[in-house]
Tab-separated table of C-alpha atoms and ligand atoms in Angstrom:
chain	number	residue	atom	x	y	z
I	26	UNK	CA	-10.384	9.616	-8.916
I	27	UNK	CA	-9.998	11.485	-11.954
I	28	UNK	CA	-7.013	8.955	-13.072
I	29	UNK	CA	-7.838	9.256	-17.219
I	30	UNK	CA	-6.611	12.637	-17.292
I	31	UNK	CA	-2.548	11.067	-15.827
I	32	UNK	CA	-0.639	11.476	-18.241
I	33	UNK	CA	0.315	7.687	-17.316
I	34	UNK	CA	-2.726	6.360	-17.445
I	35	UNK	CA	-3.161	3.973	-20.893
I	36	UNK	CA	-6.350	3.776	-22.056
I	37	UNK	CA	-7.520	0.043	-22.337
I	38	UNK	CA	-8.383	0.718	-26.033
I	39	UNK	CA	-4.873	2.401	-26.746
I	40	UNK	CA	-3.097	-0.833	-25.057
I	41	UNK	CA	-5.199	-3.020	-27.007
I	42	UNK	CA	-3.840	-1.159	-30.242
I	43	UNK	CA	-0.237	-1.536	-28.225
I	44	UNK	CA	3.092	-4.001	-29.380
I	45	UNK	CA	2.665	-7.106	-27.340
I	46	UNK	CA	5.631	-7.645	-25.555
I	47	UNK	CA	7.066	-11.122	-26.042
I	48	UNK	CA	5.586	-13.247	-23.086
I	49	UNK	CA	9.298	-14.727	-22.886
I	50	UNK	CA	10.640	-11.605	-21.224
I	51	UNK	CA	8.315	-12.213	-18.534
I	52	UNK	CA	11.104	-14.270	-15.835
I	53	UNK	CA	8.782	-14.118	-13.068
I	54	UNK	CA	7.535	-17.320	-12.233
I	55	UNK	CA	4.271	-18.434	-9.940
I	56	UNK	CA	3.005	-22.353	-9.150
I	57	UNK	CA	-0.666	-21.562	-8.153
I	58	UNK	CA	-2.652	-24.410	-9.179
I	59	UNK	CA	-5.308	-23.700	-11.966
I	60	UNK	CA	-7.784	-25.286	-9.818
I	61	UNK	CA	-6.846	-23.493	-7.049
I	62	UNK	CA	-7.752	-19.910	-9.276
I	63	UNK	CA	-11.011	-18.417	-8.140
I	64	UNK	CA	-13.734	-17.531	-10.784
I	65	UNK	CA	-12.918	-14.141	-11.297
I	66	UNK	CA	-9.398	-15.191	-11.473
I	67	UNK	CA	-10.258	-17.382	-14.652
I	68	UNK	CA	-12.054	-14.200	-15.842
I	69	UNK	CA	-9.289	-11.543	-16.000
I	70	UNK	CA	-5.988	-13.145	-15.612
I	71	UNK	CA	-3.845	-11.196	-17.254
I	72	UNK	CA	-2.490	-13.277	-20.651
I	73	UNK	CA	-0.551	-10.914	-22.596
I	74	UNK	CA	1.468	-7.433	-21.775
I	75	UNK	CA	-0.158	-4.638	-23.395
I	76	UNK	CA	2.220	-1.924	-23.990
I	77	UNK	CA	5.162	-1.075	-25.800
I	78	UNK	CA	6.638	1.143	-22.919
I	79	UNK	CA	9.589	0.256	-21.499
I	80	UNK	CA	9.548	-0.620	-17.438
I	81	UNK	CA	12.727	-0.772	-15.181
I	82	UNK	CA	11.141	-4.036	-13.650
I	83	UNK	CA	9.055	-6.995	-14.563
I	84	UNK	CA	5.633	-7.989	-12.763
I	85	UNK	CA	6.416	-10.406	-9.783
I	86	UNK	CA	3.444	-12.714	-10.690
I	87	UNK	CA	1.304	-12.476	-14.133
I	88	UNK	CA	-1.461	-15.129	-13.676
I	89	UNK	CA	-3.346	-12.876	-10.689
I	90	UNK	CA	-3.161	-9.005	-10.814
I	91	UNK	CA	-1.391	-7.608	-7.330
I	92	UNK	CA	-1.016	-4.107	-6.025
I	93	UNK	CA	0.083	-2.377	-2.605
I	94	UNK	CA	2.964	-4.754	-1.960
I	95	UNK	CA	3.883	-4.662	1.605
I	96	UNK	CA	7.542	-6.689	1.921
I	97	UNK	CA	9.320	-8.597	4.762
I	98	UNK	CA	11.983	-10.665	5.362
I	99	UNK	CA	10.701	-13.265	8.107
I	100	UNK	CA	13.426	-16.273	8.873
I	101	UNK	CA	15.337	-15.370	5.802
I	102	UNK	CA	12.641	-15.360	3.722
I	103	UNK	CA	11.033	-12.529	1.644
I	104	UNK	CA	7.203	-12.840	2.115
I	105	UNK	CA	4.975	-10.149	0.029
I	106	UNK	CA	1.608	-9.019	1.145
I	107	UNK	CA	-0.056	-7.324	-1.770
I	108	UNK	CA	-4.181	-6.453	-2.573
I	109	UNK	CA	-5.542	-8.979	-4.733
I	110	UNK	CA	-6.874	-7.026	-7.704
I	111	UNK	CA	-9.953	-8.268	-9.284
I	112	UNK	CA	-12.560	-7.540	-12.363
I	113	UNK	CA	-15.731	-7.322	-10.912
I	114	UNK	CA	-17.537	-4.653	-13.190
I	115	UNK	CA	-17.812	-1.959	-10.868
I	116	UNK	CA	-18.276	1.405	-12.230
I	117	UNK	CA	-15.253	3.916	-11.711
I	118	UNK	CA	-15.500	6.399	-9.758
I	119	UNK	CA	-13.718	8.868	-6.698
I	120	UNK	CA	-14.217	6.675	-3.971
I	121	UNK	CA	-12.603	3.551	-5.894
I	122	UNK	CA	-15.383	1.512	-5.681
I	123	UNK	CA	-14.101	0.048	-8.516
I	124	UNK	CA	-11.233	-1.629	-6.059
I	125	UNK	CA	-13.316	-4.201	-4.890
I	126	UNK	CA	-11.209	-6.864	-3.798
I	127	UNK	CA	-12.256	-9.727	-2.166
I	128	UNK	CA	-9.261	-11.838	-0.800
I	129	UNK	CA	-5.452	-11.693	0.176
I	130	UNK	CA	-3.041	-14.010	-1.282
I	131	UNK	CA	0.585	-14.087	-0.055
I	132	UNK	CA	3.735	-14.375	-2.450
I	133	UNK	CA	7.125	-15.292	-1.247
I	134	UNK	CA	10.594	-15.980	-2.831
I	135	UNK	CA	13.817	-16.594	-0.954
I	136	UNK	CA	16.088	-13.987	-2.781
I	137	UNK	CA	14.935	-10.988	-4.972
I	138	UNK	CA	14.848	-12.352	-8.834
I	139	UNK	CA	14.184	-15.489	-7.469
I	140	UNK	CA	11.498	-17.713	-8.059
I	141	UNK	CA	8.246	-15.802	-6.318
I	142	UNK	CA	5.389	-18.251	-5.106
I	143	UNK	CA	1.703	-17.777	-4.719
I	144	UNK	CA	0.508	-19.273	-1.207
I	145	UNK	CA	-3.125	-19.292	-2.385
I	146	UNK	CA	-5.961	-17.372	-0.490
I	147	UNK	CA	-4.742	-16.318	3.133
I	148	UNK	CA	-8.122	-14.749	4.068
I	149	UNK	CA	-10.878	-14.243	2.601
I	150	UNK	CA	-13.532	-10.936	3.167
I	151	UNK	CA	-16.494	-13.679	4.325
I	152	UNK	CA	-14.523	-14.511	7.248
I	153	UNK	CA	-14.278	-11.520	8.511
I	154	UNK	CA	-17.516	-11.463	10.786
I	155	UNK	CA	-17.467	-7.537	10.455
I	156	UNK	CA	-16.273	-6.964	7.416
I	157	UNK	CA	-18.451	-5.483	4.317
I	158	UNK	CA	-16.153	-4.761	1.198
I	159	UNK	CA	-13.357	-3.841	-0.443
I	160	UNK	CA	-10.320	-5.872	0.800
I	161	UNK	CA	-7.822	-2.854	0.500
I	162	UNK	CA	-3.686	-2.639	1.300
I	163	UNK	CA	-2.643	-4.771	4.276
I	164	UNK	CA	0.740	-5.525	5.746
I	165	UNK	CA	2.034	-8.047	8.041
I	166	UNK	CA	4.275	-8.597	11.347
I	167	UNK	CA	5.690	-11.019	13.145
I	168	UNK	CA	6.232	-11.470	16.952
I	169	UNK	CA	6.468	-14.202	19.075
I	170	UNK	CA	5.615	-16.845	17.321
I	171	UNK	CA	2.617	-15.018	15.533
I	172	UNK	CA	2.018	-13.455	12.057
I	173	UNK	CA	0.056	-10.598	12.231
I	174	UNK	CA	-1.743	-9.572	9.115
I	175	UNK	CA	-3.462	-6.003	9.199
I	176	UNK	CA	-5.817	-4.994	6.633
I	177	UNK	CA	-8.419	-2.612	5.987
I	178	UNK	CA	-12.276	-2.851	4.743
I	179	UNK	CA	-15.243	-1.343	4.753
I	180	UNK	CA	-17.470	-2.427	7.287
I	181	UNK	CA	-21.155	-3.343	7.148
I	182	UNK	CA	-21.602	0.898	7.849
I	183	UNK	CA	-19.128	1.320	4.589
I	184	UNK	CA	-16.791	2.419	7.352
I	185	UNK	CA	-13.235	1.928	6.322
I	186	UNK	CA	-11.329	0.218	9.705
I	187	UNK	CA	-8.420	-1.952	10.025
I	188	UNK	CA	-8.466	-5.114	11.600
I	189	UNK	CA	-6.199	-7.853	12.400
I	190	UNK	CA	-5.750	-11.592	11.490
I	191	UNK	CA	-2.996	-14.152	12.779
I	192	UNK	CA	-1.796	-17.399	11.988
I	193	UNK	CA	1.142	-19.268	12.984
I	194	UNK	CA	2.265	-19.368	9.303
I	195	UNK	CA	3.987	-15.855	7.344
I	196	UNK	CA	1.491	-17.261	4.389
I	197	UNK	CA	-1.776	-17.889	6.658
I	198	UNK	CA	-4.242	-18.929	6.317
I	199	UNK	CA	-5.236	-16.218	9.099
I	200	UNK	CA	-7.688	-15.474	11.535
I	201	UNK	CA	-10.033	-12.754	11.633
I	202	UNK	CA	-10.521	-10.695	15.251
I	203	UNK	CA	-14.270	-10.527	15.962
I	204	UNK	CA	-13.814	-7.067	15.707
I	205	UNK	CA	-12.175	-4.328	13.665
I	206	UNK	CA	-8.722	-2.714	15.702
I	207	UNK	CA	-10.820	-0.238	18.406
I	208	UNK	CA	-9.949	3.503	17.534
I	209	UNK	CA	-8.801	2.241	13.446
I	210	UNK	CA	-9.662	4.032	11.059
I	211	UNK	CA	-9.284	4.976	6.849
I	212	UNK	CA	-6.957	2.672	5.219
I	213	UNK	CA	-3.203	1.643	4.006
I	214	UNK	CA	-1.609	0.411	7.627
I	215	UNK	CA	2.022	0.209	7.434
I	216	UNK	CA	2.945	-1.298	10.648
I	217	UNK	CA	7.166	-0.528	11.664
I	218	UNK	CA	8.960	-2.791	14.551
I	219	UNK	CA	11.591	-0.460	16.347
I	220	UNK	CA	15.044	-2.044	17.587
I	221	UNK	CA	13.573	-1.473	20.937
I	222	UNK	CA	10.990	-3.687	20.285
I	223	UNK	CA	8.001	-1.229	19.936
I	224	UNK	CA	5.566	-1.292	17.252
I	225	UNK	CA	3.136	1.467	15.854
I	226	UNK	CA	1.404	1.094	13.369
I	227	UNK	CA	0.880	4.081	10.649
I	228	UNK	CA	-2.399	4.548	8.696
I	229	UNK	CA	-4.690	6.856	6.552
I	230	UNK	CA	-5.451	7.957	3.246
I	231	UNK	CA	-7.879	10.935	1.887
I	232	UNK	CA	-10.460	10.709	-0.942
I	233	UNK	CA	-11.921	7.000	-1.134
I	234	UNK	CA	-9.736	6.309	2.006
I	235	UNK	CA	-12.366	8.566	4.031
I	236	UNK	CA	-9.677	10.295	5.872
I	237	UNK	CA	-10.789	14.114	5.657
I	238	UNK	CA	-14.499	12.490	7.018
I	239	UNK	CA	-12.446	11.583	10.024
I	240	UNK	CA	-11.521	15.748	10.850
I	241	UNK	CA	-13.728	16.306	14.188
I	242	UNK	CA	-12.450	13.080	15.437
I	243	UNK	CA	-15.552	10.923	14.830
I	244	UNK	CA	-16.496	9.949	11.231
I	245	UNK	CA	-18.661	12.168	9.333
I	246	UNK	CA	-20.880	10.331	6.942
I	247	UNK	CA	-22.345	13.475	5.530
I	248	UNK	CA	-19.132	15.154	4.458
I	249	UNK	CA	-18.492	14.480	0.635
I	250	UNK	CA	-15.355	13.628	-0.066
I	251	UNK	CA	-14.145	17.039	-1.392
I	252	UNK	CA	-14.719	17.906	1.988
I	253	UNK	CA	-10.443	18.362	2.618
I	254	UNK	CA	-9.148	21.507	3.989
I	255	UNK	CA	-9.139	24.604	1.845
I	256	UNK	CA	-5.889	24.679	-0.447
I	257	UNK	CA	-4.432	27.275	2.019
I	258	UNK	CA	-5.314	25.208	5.661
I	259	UNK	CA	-2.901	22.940	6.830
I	260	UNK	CA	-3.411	19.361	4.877
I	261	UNK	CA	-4.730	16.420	6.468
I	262	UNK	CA	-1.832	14.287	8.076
I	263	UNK	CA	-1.137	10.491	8.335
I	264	UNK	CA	-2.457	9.099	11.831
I	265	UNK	CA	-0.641	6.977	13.775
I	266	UNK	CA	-0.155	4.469	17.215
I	267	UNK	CA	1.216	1.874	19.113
I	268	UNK	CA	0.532	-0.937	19.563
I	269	UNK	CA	0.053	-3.302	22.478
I	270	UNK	CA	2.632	-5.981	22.975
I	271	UNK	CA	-0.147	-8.659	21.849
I	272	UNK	CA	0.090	-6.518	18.466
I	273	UNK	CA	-4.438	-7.237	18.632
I	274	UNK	CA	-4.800	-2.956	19.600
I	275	UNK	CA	-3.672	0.397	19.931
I	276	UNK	CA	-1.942	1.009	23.672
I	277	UNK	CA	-2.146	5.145	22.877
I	278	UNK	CA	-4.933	7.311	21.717
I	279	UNK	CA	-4.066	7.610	17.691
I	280	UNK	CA	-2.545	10.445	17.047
I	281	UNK	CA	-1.721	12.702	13.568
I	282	UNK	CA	2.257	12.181	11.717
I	283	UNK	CA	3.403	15.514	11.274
I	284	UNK	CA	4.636	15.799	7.792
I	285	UNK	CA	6.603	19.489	7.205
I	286	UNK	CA	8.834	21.206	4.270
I	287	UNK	CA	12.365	21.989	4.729
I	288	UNK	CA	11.091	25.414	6.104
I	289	UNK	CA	9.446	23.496	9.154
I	290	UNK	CA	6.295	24.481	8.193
I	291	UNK	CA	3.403	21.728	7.457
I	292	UNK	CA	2.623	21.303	3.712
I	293	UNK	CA	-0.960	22.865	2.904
I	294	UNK	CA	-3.937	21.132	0.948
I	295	UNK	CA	-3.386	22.398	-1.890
I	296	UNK	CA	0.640	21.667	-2.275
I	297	UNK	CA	-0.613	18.395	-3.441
I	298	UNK	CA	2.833	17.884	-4.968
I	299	UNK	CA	4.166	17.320	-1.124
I	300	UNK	CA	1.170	16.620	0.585
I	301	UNK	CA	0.093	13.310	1.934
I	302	UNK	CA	-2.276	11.419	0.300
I	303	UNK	CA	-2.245	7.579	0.918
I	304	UNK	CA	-0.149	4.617	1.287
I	305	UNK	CA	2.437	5.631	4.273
I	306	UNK	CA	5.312	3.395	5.141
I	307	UNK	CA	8.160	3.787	7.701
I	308	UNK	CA	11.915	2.303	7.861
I	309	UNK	CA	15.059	2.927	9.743
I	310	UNK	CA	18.629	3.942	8.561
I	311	UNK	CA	20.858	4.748	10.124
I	312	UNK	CA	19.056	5.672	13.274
I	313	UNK	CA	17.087	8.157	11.141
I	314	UNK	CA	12.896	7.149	10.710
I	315	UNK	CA	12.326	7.692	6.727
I	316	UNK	CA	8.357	8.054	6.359
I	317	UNK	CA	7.883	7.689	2.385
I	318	UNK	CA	3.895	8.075	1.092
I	319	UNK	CA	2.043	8.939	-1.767
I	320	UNK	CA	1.193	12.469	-3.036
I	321	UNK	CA	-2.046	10.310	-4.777
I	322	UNK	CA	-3.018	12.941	-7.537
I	323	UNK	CA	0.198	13.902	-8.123
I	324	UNK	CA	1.219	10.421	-8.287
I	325	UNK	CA	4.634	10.879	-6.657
I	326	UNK	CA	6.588	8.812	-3.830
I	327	UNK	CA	7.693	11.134	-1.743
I	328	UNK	CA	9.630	11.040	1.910
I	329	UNK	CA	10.213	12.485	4.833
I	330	UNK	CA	12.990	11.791	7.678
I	331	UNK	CA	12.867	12.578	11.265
I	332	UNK	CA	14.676	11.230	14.817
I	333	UNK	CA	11.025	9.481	16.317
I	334	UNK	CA	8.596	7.123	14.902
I	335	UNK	CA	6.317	9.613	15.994
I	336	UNK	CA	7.991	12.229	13.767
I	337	UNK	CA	7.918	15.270	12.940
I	338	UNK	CA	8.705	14.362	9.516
I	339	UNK	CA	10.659	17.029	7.314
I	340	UNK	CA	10.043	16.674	3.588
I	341	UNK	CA	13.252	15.090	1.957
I	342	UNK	CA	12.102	14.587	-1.793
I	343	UNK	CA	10.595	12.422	-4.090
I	344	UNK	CA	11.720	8.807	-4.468
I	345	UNK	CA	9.937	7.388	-7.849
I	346	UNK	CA	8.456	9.478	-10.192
I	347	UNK	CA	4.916	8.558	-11.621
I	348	UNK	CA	4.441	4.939	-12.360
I	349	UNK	CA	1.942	3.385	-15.035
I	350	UNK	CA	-1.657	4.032	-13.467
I	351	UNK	CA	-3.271	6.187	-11.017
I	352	UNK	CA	-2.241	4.445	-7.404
I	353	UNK	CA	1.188	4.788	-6.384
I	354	UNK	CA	2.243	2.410	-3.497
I	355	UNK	CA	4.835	0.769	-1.946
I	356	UNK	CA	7.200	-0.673	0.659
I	357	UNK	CA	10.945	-0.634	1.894
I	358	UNK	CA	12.931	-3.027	2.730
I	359	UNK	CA	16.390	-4.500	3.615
I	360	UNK	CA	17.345	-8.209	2.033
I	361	UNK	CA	20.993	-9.064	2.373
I	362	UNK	CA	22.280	-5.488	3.446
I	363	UNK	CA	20.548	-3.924	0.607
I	364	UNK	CA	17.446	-2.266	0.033
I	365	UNK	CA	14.717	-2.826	-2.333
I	366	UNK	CA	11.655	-1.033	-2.843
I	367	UNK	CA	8.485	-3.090	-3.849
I	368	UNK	CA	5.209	-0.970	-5.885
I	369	UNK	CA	3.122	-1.941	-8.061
I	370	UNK	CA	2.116	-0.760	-11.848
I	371	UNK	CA	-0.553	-1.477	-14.426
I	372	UNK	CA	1.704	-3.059	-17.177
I	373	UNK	CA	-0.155	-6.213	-17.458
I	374	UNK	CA	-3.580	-4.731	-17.814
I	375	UNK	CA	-3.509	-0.947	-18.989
I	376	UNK	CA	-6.243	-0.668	-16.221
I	377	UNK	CA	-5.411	1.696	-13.006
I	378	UNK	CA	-7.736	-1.536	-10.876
I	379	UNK	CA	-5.845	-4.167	-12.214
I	380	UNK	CA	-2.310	-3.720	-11.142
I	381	UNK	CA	1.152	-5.937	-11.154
I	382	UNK	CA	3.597	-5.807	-8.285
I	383	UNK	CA	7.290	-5.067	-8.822
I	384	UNK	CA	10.346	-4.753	-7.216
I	385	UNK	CA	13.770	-2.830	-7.672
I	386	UNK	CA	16.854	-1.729	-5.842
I	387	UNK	CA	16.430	1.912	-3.327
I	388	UNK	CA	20.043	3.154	-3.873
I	389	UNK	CA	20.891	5.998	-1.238
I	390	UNK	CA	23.582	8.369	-1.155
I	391	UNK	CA	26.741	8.285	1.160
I	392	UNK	CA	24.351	11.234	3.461
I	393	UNK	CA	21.231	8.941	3.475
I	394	UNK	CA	19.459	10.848	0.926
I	395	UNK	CA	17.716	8.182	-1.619
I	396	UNK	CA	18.036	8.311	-5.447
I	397	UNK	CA	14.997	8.853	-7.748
I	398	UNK	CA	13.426	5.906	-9.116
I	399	UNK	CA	12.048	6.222	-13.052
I	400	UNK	CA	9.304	3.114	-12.818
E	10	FUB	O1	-5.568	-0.807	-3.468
E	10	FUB	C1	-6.521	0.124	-3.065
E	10	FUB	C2	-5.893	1.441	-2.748
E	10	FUB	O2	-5.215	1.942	-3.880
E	10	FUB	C3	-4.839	1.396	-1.679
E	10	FUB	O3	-5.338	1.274	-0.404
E	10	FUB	C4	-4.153	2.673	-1.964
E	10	FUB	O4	-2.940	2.846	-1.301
E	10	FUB	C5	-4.036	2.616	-3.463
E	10	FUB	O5	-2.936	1.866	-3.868
């Protein structure tokens, strides 16, 4: 990921040169114990804000660094499942290796502004007995009892697949499947409960997320990464399921989310202002299915509406403009009749690994249509 050339993107050396921000503004508060910090923790916990730039939100947590916050409300409460964003000195470069996370931790508060608290590692990549690296964006689900937490990593093959974990707790810790979710594959899932009761689960993402090696249907280790369609062939789409009522596997063969312009045609590779690149996620309003995602090099949220989970989507607009850093992600959700949208940024570090989650109102218009964000 070519990420220094976004016009976002602050160099570590320029933040270092940056205004500190008085720590005071920072509201958000945590209560993980020092002891309970891992190593690499201690190593690159974030201690000061390093840039004069002015944010619409604050980070949710400053003594970890967080990214792809997936949001629910379970039994009142809001429960965040984000990455866990570590230092580990890997080299940068266009299949994120560099994003080498190695554990989940869970934040929760009970109203947004409210005091957010760190739940401490929920799983950890060692005990997942297939797992190899890279600890990527879950999210979470509830049902019958049951928390669900769905995440994707590399396997031993340096396979991307998504597996599944449960635990009778929203904040783990949680249990590893034997195996990876049959039929997974690539990363982000963003998994959507219907008022009927159905759940699918939406995944995929291109570049380091491996989802153009996916194109005949089985993965394709010797495809490069470049290997997308042409700029003028349809682009690659989001894939999609779902799942079976024990939420452990897919009850459909996965299919592709169509994603089209307001002409009804599908956006082409190289419209990689519209296109989809990574980090899907699906709510409901109003009886209409809003599928926002990622445009990745572009660096926009963008969204799409249709009248089925399984789409067609038509293109709607763009929700939040660019936000510090190269990854855009996020979630939407409702708290109290109103809707928030959680996403992360790189305030706290200047460094597009290292990320901070935030959160801020999603304001929609009397039609549905939602109102651009400026992060
Ligand atoms: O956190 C690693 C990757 O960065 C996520 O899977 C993407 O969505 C992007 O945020």
């Amino acid at each position: 990921m070519s990420f220094k050339n976004h016009p976002s993107f602050v160099s570590p050396t320029l933040s270092a040169l940056a205004v500190l921000m008085p720590l005071a503004m920072f509201t958000a508060c945590q209560n993980k114990s020092e002891e309970s910090k891992t190593a690499a923790d201690k190593a690159t916990a974030p201690a000061t804000a390093a840039s004069s730039r002015k944010y619409l939100s604050e980070p949710l947590v400053k003594d970890i660094y967080t990214a792809d916050p997936s949001a629910h409300v379970f039994n009142g409460k809001i429960y965040i499942y984000p990455s866990h964003d570590i230092e580990t000195g890997m080299p940068e470069n266009d299949n994120g290796d560099h994003f080498a996370m190695r554990d989940y931790h869970i934040l929760s508060m009970d109203s947004i502004g409210g005091k957010v608290t760190d739940h401490g590692v929920a799983l950890d990549v060692k005990d997942i007995p297939w797992a190899g690296r890279q600890l990527w964006a879950p999210d979470a689900a509830f049902k019958n009892g049951t928390y669900y937490l769905y995440f994707p990593v590399k396997d031993k093959q340096d396979v991307f697949r998504i597996g599944v974990a449960t635990s009778a707790s929203p904040t783990g810790p949680f249990k590893a499947q034997p195996q990876p979710i049959p039929g997974s594959l690539s990363i982000d899932p963003a998994v959507f409960t219907d008022t009927d009761g159905k759940t699918y689960m939406y995944m995929g993402g291109i570049w380091g997320g491996q989802l153009q090696r996916w194109r005949t249907g089985k993965y394709d280790a010797s495809k490069p990464k470049e290997q997308e369609p042409g700029p003028k062939e349809v682009a690659l789409g989001p894939k999609m399921a779902r799942l079976t009522s024990d939420m452990l596997r897919f009850d459909e063969p996965v299919k592709e989310v169509q994603i089209l312009g307001q002409d009804g045609k599908p956006f082409l590779s190289g419209d990689n202002k519209h296109r989809f690149f990574e980090g899907g996620w699906l709510h409901k309003y109003n009886n209409k299915y809003y599928f926002s995602y990622s445009t990745g090099d572009t660096h926009l949220l963008a969204y799409a509406t249709g009248d089925s989970p399984y789409g067609p989507f038509t293109y709607q607009g763009v929700i939040m403009n660019p936000v510090e850093g190269w990854t855009t992600h996020h979630s939407i959700v409702e708290v109290n009749g109103k809707w928030y949208i959680f996403y992360h940024d790189t305030e706290l570090s200047g460094k597009t690994w290292l990320r901070n989650v935030k959160v801020t109102e999603l304001k929609r218009k009397p039609d549905g249509s939602i109102e651009l964000i400026n992060p």
